Coordinates of C-alpha atoms and ligand atoms in Angstrom, one line a residue:
M1 CA -50.2 63.1 -14.6
S2 CA -52.2 59.8 -14.9
K3 CA -56.0 59.8 -14.7
I4 CA -57.3 59.2 -11.2
T5 CA -60.2 56.3 -10.9
A6 CA -62.1 55.2 -7.8
A7 CA -61.1 51.9 -6.8
I8 CA -63.0 49.7 -4.1
T9 CA -60.3 48.9 -1.6
G10 CA -62.5 47.0 1.0
V11 CA -65.7 45.4 1.8
G12 CA -67.5 44.9 5.0
A13 CA -70.9 43.6 5.9
Y14 CA -73.3 42.6 8.5
V15 CA -76.4 40.2 8.6
P16 CA -78.6 39.9 11.5
D17 CA -78.6 36.6 13.4
Y18 CA -82.3 35.7 13.0
I19 CA -83.2 33.5 10.2
L20 CA -86.6 33.4 8.7
D21 CA -86.9 30.3 6.5
N22 CA -89.7 29.3 4.2
E23 CA -91.2 26.6 6.5
E24 CA -91.7 29.3 9.1
L25 CA -93.2 31.8 6.5
S26 CA -95.6 29.1 5.4
K27 CA -97.2 29.3 8.9
L28 CA -97.5 33.0 8.5
V29 CA -98.9 33.1 5.0
D30 CA -100.4 30.5 2.4
T31 CA -97.1 29.6 0.6
T32 CA -94.7 26.6 0.3
D33 CA -90.9 26.2 0.2
E34 CA -91.5 24.8 -3.4
W35 CA -93.3 27.9 -4.6
I36 CA -90.7 30.4 -3.2
M37 CA -87.8 28.3 -4.6
T38 CA -89.2 27.9 -8.0
R39 CA -90.6 31.3 -8.4
I40 CA -88.1 33.5 -6.6
G41 CA -85.2 31.2 -5.4
I42 CA -85.0 32.3 -1.8
K43 CA -84.6 29.4 1.0
T44 CA -83.8 31.9 4.0
R45 CA -83.6 35.5 4.8
H46 CA -82.1 37.2 7.9
I47 CA -84.4 39.4 10.1
L48 CA -83.1 42.3 12.4
K49 CA -85.1 41.6 15.7
G50 CA -85.5 43.7 18.8
E51 CA -86.3 47.0 20.0
G52 CA -84.5 50.1 19.2
K53 CA -82.8 48.5 16.2
G54 CA -82.9 50.2 12.8
T55 CA -81.0 50.1 9.7
S56 CA -78.3 52.4 11.2
Y57 CA -77.5 49.3 13.6
M58 CA -76.6 47.2 10.8
G59 CA -74.7 49.8 9.0
I60 CA -72.6 50.4 12.0
R61 CA -71.6 46.8 12.0
A62 CA -71.0 46.6 8.3
V63 CA -68.6 49.8 8.6
N64 CA -66.8 48.3 11.6
D65 CA -66.1 45.4 9.6
L66 CA -64.8 47.3 6.7
L67 CA -62.6 49.7 9.0
E68 CA -61.2 46.6 10.9
K69 CA -60.3 44.5 7.7
T70 CA -58.8 47.7 5.9
G71 CA -57.0 49.1 9.0
V72 CA -58.2 52.6 7.9
D73 CA -58.5 55.4 10.5
P74 CA -62.0 56.4 10.5
T75 CA -61.1 60.1 11.0
E76 CA -59.5 60.0 7.6
V77 CA -62.7 59.2 6.0
G78 CA -64.1 62.6 4.2
L79 CA -67.5 61.4 2.9
V80 CA -70.1 58.8 3.9
I81 CA -73.1 57.9 1.6
C82 CA -75.8 55.5 2.8
A83 CA -78.1 54.1 0.2
T84 CA -81.3 53.1 1.8
V85 CA -85.0 53.1 1.6
T86 CA -85.5 52.2 5.2
P87 CA -83.5 54.9 7.0
D88 CA -83.7 55.2 10.9
M89 CA -85.9 58.3 10.6
F90 CA -86.3 61.0 7.8
F91 CA -83.7 63.2 9.2
P92 CA -81.0 63.1 10.4
S93 CA -79.5 60.7 7.6
T94 CA -78.5 57.3 8.6
A95 CA -75.2 57.9 7.1
N96 CA -74.9 60.8 9.7
L97 CA -75.9 58.2 12.5
I98 CA -73.5 55.7 11.1
A99 CA -70.5 57.9 10.8
F100 CA -70.9 59.1 14.1
Q101 CA -71.1 55.7 15.8
T102 CA -68.0 54.4 13.8
G103 CA -65.8 57.4 14.5
M104 CA -66.0 58.7 11.0
T105 CA -66.0 62.3 12.5
N106 CA -64.5 64.2 9.8
A107 CA -66.8 63.1 7.0
F108 CA -69.8 64.8 5.6
C109 CA -72.7 62.6 5.1
F110 CA -76.0 62.0 3.4
D111 CA -78.6 59.1 2.3
M112 CA -79.3 58.3 -1.2
S113 CA -82.7 57.0 -2.1
A114 CA -83.0 55.0 -5.4
A115 CA -84.4 51.8 -3.8
C116 CA -82.6 48.5 -5.0
S117 CA -80.5 50.6 -7.4
G118 CA -79.3 52.8 -4.5
F119 CA -76.1 51.4 -3.9
L120 CA -75.1 51.8 -7.6
F121 CA -76.1 55.4 -7.7
A122 CA -74.3 55.9 -4.4
L123 CA -71.2 54.4 -5.5
N124 CA -71.0 56.4 -8.9
T125 CA -71.7 59.5 -6.8
A126 CA -69.0 58.7 -4.5
A127 CA -66.7 57.9 -7.4
Q128 CA -66.9 61.5 -8.6
Y129 CA -65.4 62.9 -5.4
I130 CA -62.7 60.6 -5.7
M131 CA -62.0 61.2 -9.4
S132 CA -62.3 64.8 -9.2
G133 CA -59.4 64.7 -6.4
M134 CA -61.8 66.3 -3.8
Q135 CA -61.9 63.0 -1.5
K136 CA -59.3 60.4 -0.7
K137 CA -61.4 58.1 1.4
V138 CA -65.0 57.6 0.7
V139 CA -67.5 55.0 2.5
V140 CA -70.5 53.8 0.7
I141 CA -73.0 51.7 2.6
G142 CA -76.0 49.8 1.0
A143 CA -78.4 49.1 4.1
D144 CA -81.9 48.1 4.4
K145 CA -84.3 46.7 7.3
M146 CA -86.8 45.6 4.7
S147 CA -88.8 44.0 7.6
A148 CA -89.9 47.2 8.7
I149 CA -91.8 47.8 5.8
T150 CA -93.0 44.3 4.9
D151 CA -96.3 43.1 5.5
Y152 CA -96.2 39.5 6.9
T153 CA -99.9 38.7 6.0
D154 CA -99.0 39.5 2.3
R155 CA -97.9 36.4 0.6
T156 CA -97.0 38.3 -2.7
T157 CA -94.2 40.3 -1.0
C158 CA -93.2 38.9 2.3
P159 CA -91.2 35.8 0.9
I160 CA -88.9 38.4 -1.0
F161 CA -87.4 40.6 1.3
G162 CA -84.5 40.5 4.0
D163 CA -82.4 42.7 6.1
A164 CA -78.7 43.4 6.0
A165 CA -76.0 46.1 5.4
A166 CA -72.7 46.3 3.6
A167 CA -70.1 48.8 2.8
V168 CA -67.2 49.5 0.4
L169 CA -64.1 51.8 0.9
L170 CA -63.4 53.9 -2.3
E171 CA -59.7 55.2 -2.6
P172 CA -57.8 56.9 -5.7
S173 CA -55.9 54.6 -8.1
T174 CA -53.7 55.7 -10.8
D175 CA -53.3 52.3 -12.1
G176 CA -56.7 52.2 -13.8
Y177 CA -58.5 50.1 -11.1
G178 CA -62.0 50.8 -9.9
I179 CA -65.2 52.2 -11.2
L180 CA -64.4 52.6 -15.1
D181 CA -67.9 53.2 -16.5
A182 CA -71.4 53.6 -15.4
S183 CA -75.0 53.8 -17.2
L184 CA -77.6 54.7 -14.5
H185 CA -81.4 55.4 -15.4
S186 CA -84.6 56.5 -14.0
D187 CA -88.2 56.5 -15.3
G188 CA -91.0 58.0 -13.1
R189 CA -93.8 56.0 -14.9
G190 CA -92.6 53.1 -12.7
A191 CA -93.6 54.9 -9.6
Q192 CA -97.1 53.3 -10.0
H193 CA -95.8 49.8 -10.0
L194 CA -93.5 49.6 -7.0
Y195 CA -93.8 52.0 -4.1
M196 CA -94.6 52.8 -0.3
L197 CA -97.3 55.4 -0.2
G198 CA -97.7 56.1 3.6
G199 CA -95.3 58.1 6.2
G200 CA -94.2 60.8 3.5
S201 CA -95.4 64.5 3.0
L202 CA -98.2 63.2 0.7
H203 CA -99.8 60.7 3.4
P204 CA -98.4 61.6 6.8
S205 CA -98.9 58.8 8.9
S206 CA -102.4 58.6 10.4
E207 CA -105.1 56.0 11.6
H208 CA -106.0 56.0 7.8
T209 CA -102.5 55.3 6.6
I210 CA -102.1 52.4 9.1
R211 CA -105.6 51.0 8.5
E212 CA -104.9 51.0 4.6
K213 CA -101.5 49.4 5.1
M214 CA -99.8 52.1 3.4
H215 CA -96.6 51.7 5.4
Y216 CA -95.8 48.5 3.5
V217 CA -94.1 48.0 0.3
H218 CA -96.3 47.2 -2.8
Q219 CA -95.6 46.2 -5.9
E220 CA -97.3 44.6 -9.1
G221 CA -94.7 41.6 -9.2
Q222 CA -95.0 40.5 -13.1
T223 CA -94.7 44.3 -14.4
V224 CA -91.9 44.7 -12.2
F225 CA -90.5 41.5 -13.2
K226 CA -90.5 42.3 -17.0
A227 CA -89.2 45.6 -16.6
A228 CA -86.3 44.2 -14.5
V229 CA -85.3 41.9 -17.0
S230 CA -85.2 43.9 -20.1
N231 CA -83.7 47.0 -18.5
M232 CA -81.0 45.2 -16.4
A233 CA -80.0 43.2 -19.4
D234 CA -80.2 46.1 -21.9
V235 CA -77.9 48.2 -19.5
S236 CA -75.5 45.5 -18.8
V237 CA -75.1 44.6 -22.6
E238 CA -74.4 48.5 -23.1
V239 CA -72.0 48.7 -20.6
M240 CA -70.1 45.6 -21.8
Q241 CA -70.0 46.9 -25.8
R242 CA -68.9 50.4 -25.0
N243 CA -66.1 48.9 -23.0
N244 CA -65.3 46.2 -25.8
L245 CA -65.9 43.5 -23.1
G246 CA -66.8 40.2 -24.5
S247 CA -68.5 37.6 -22.0
E248 CA -65.3 35.8 -21.9
D249 CA -63.6 38.9 -20.4
I250 CA -66.0 39.3 -17.5
R251 CA -65.1 37.4 -14.4
Y252 CA -68.3 38.0 -12.5
L253 CA -71.7 39.6 -13.3
V254 CA -72.9 41.0 -9.8
P255 CA -76.6 41.5 -9.9
H256 CA -79.2 43.0 -7.8
Q257 CA -80.8 39.8 -5.8
A258 CA -84.4 40.1 -6.5
N259 CA -85.5 36.8 -8.1
M260 CA -83.2 34.1 -9.4
R261 CA -85.1 34.0 -12.8
I262 CA -84.2 37.7 -13.2
I263 CA -80.7 37.1 -12.5
D264 CA -80.5 33.9 -14.9
A265 CA -82.2 35.8 -17.6
V266 CA -79.5 38.8 -17.4
A267 CA -76.6 36.4 -17.1
N268 CA -78.0 34.7 -20.4
R269 CA -78.2 37.9 -22.4
M270 CA -74.7 38.7 -21.3
G271 CA -73.4 35.2 -22.5
L272 CA -72.2 34.3 -19.1
P273 CA -72.3 30.8 -17.3
S274 CA -73.9 30.4 -13.9
E275 CA -70.6 30.2 -12.1
R276 CA -69.6 33.7 -13.2
C277 CA -72.7 35.2 -11.8
M278 CA -72.6 36.2 -7.9
V279 CA -75.6 34.9 -6.4
N280 CA -76.7 34.7 -2.7
I281 CA -80.2 35.4 -2.9
Q282 CA -81.0 31.6 -1.5
K283 CA -79.5 32.9 2.1
Y284 CA -80.3 36.5 2.3
G285 CA -83.4 37.1 0.0
N286 CA -83.9 40.6 -1.6
T287 CA -82.2 43.2 1.1
T288 CA -82.7 46.1 -1.5
A289 CA -79.7 48.3 -1.3
A290 CA -77.5 45.9 0.3
T291 CA -77.6 43.1 -2.2
I292 CA -74.5 44.0 -4.5
P293 CA -72.0 45.0 -1.6
L294 CA -73.2 41.9 0.1
C295 CA -72.3 39.8 -2.9
L296 CA -69.0 41.4 -3.1
W297 CA -68.3 40.6 0.5
D298 CA -69.4 36.9 0.1
Y299 CA -67.4 36.4 -3.0
E300 CA -64.4 38.7 -2.0
Q301 CA -62.2 35.7 -1.3
R302 CA -62.6 34.5 -4.9
L303 CA -61.9 37.9 -6.3
N304 CA -58.4 38.8 -7.9
K305 CA -56.8 42.0 -8.8
G306 CA -57.7 43.1 -12.4
D307 CA -60.8 41.1 -12.4
N308 CA -63.5 42.7 -14.6
L309 CA -67.0 42.9 -12.9
V310 CA -70.2 44.2 -14.0
L311 CA -72.5 45.5 -11.4
A312 CA -76.4 45.5 -12.4
A313 CA -79.3 46.7 -10.8
F314 CA -83.2 47.4 -11.1
G315 CA -85.6 48.9 -8.6
G316 CA -88.4 51.1 -7.2
G317 CA -88.5 54.6 -9.4
F318 CA -88.1 52.8 -11.6
T319 CA -84.3 53.0 -11.3
W320 CA -81.8 50.9 -13.1
G321 CA -78.2 51.0 -14.1
A322 CA -74.9 48.8 -14.6
I323 CA -71.3 49.8 -13.6
Y324 CA -68.1 48.4 -14.8
V325 CA -65.5 47.9 -12.2
K326 CA -62.0 46.8 -12.4
W327 CA -61.3 45.1 -9.1
A328 CA -58.3 46.4 -7.3
Y329 CA -57.0 43.8 -4.8
D330 CA -56.6 40.1 -4.3
G331 CA -59.6 39.2 -2.1
A332 CA -57.9 36.2 -0.5
T333 CA -55.4 38.6 1.2
M334 CA -58.2 40.6 2.9
H335 CA -59.2 38.2 6.0
K336 CA -62.9 38.1 7.0
Ligands
UT7_1 O1 -86.1 44.3 -6.2 C1 -87.0 45.4 -6.6 C2 -87.5 44.9 -7.8 N1 -88.4 43.7 -7.6 C3 -88.4 42.8 -8.4 O2 -87.6 42.6 -9.2 C4 -89.5 41.8 -8.1 C5 -90.0 41.4 -9.6 N2 -91.2 40.4 -9.3 C6 -90.9 39.1 -9.2 O3 -89.9 38.8 -8.8 C7 -92.2 38.3 -9.3 O4 -93.1 38.8 -10.2 C8 -92.7 37.8 -7.9 C9 -91.7 36.8 -7.1 C10 -93.0 39.0 -6.9 C11 -94.0 37.1 -8.1 O5 -93.8 36.0 -9.1 P1 -94.6 35.5 -10.3 O6 -94.1 34.5 -10.9 O7 -94.7 36.9 -11.1 O8 -96.3 35.3 -9.7 P2 -97.4 35.8 -10.0 O9 -97.5 37.2 -9.2 O10 -97.7 35.9 -11.5 O11 -98.4 34.8 -9.1 C12 -98.7 33.8 -9.8 C13 -99.5 32.9 -8.7 C14 -100.8 33.7 -8.5 O12 -101.9 32.9 -8.3 P3 -103.1 32.5 -9.5 O13 -103.6 33.8 -9.6 O14 -102.3 32.3 -10.7 O15 -104.1 31.5 -8.9 C15 -100.5 34.2 -7.0 O16 -101.6 34.5 -6.1 O17 -98.8 32.5 -7.7 C16 -99.7 33.1 -6.3 N3 -98.7 33.6 -5.5 C17 -98.4 32.7 -4.5 N4 -98.6 31.3 -4.4 C18 -97.8 30.8 -3.2 C19 -98.3 34.7 -5.2 N5 -97.4 34.8 -4.1 C20 -97.4 33.4 -3.6 C21 -96.8 32.8 -2.7 N6 -97.0 31.4 -2.3 N7 -95.9 33.3 -1.9

């Protein structure tokens, strides 16, 4: 019997309508379009506005897009994993809320928290269920409403983040397509450099946590930047080498979209020209767990069956990793 691999067989996404551009941001904090474009590479980010709309609002729409495009009956999906650091609430899981609202009523569901590496951690977990034969259809969502935890008076963080959700369908392949290798890592020493302190069991919400701005994301930008460049590049090169992939064999690097300078550095280390690196940071900013599936969604039409992709991420925790994917279908045949 041929080996079962976990193939990505569809991609869906949702980005909110409201666009926060650098001009509007420069009215909120002391910044400029030039600084943001030079130091980060972001022009606009999409923000989910309106009362009563959390991360699941975007996840539901991303999954509906996925189900519509693939024509899959939602009741056939057996597992739903949502990677997020901005769940609607601590519990129930956001995956659970999304599954219920999209008709995936036979699935068991859970969230995964690995910040910007969340989608890769969730994708590799989901792949194990397919490879073992336990599941035939799994939906993996990366979704974050970063505007809910962004301090719009802090110029060092507010230009970076945006809101979005994207989702992929995983199904078994016996032809060698899909997730072929993964190298995932965590290092708790990074906890002090990128975090949100408030609202958990250590610092439950209180007047104090609000006054001290503990419900916002904090990061030491330069420390995170250096760790992101070296770890993302090292792990991507490791995955290339152990799968005998030269740079000419890789159709696309699919990097987490945190900073254009980090993306360029990783692509350089891998020997890839810019046209073989997926980039949409200028439109959406850093949407945390959503960046990688959102890139796949944006570039889907350009992807062909058999293309080799390296997905790479770095984020809070610290967490980082790279996944080697052999793409399973011609993207142009899947209408948006
Ligand atoms: O996705 C999860 C992982 N996160 C990341 O990978 C993010 C990694 N870090 C970064 O992308 C960058 O470090 C940042 C974009 C956060 C910051 O860029 P930087 O080039 O590291 O800037 P910096 O923190 O060294 O600040 C340089 C200067 C400072 O002024 P002084 O001290 O030199 O006078 C900042 O106060 O830029 C100033 N600055 C700004 N100026 C205009 C910081 N933010 C802004 C701003 N507009 N928005």
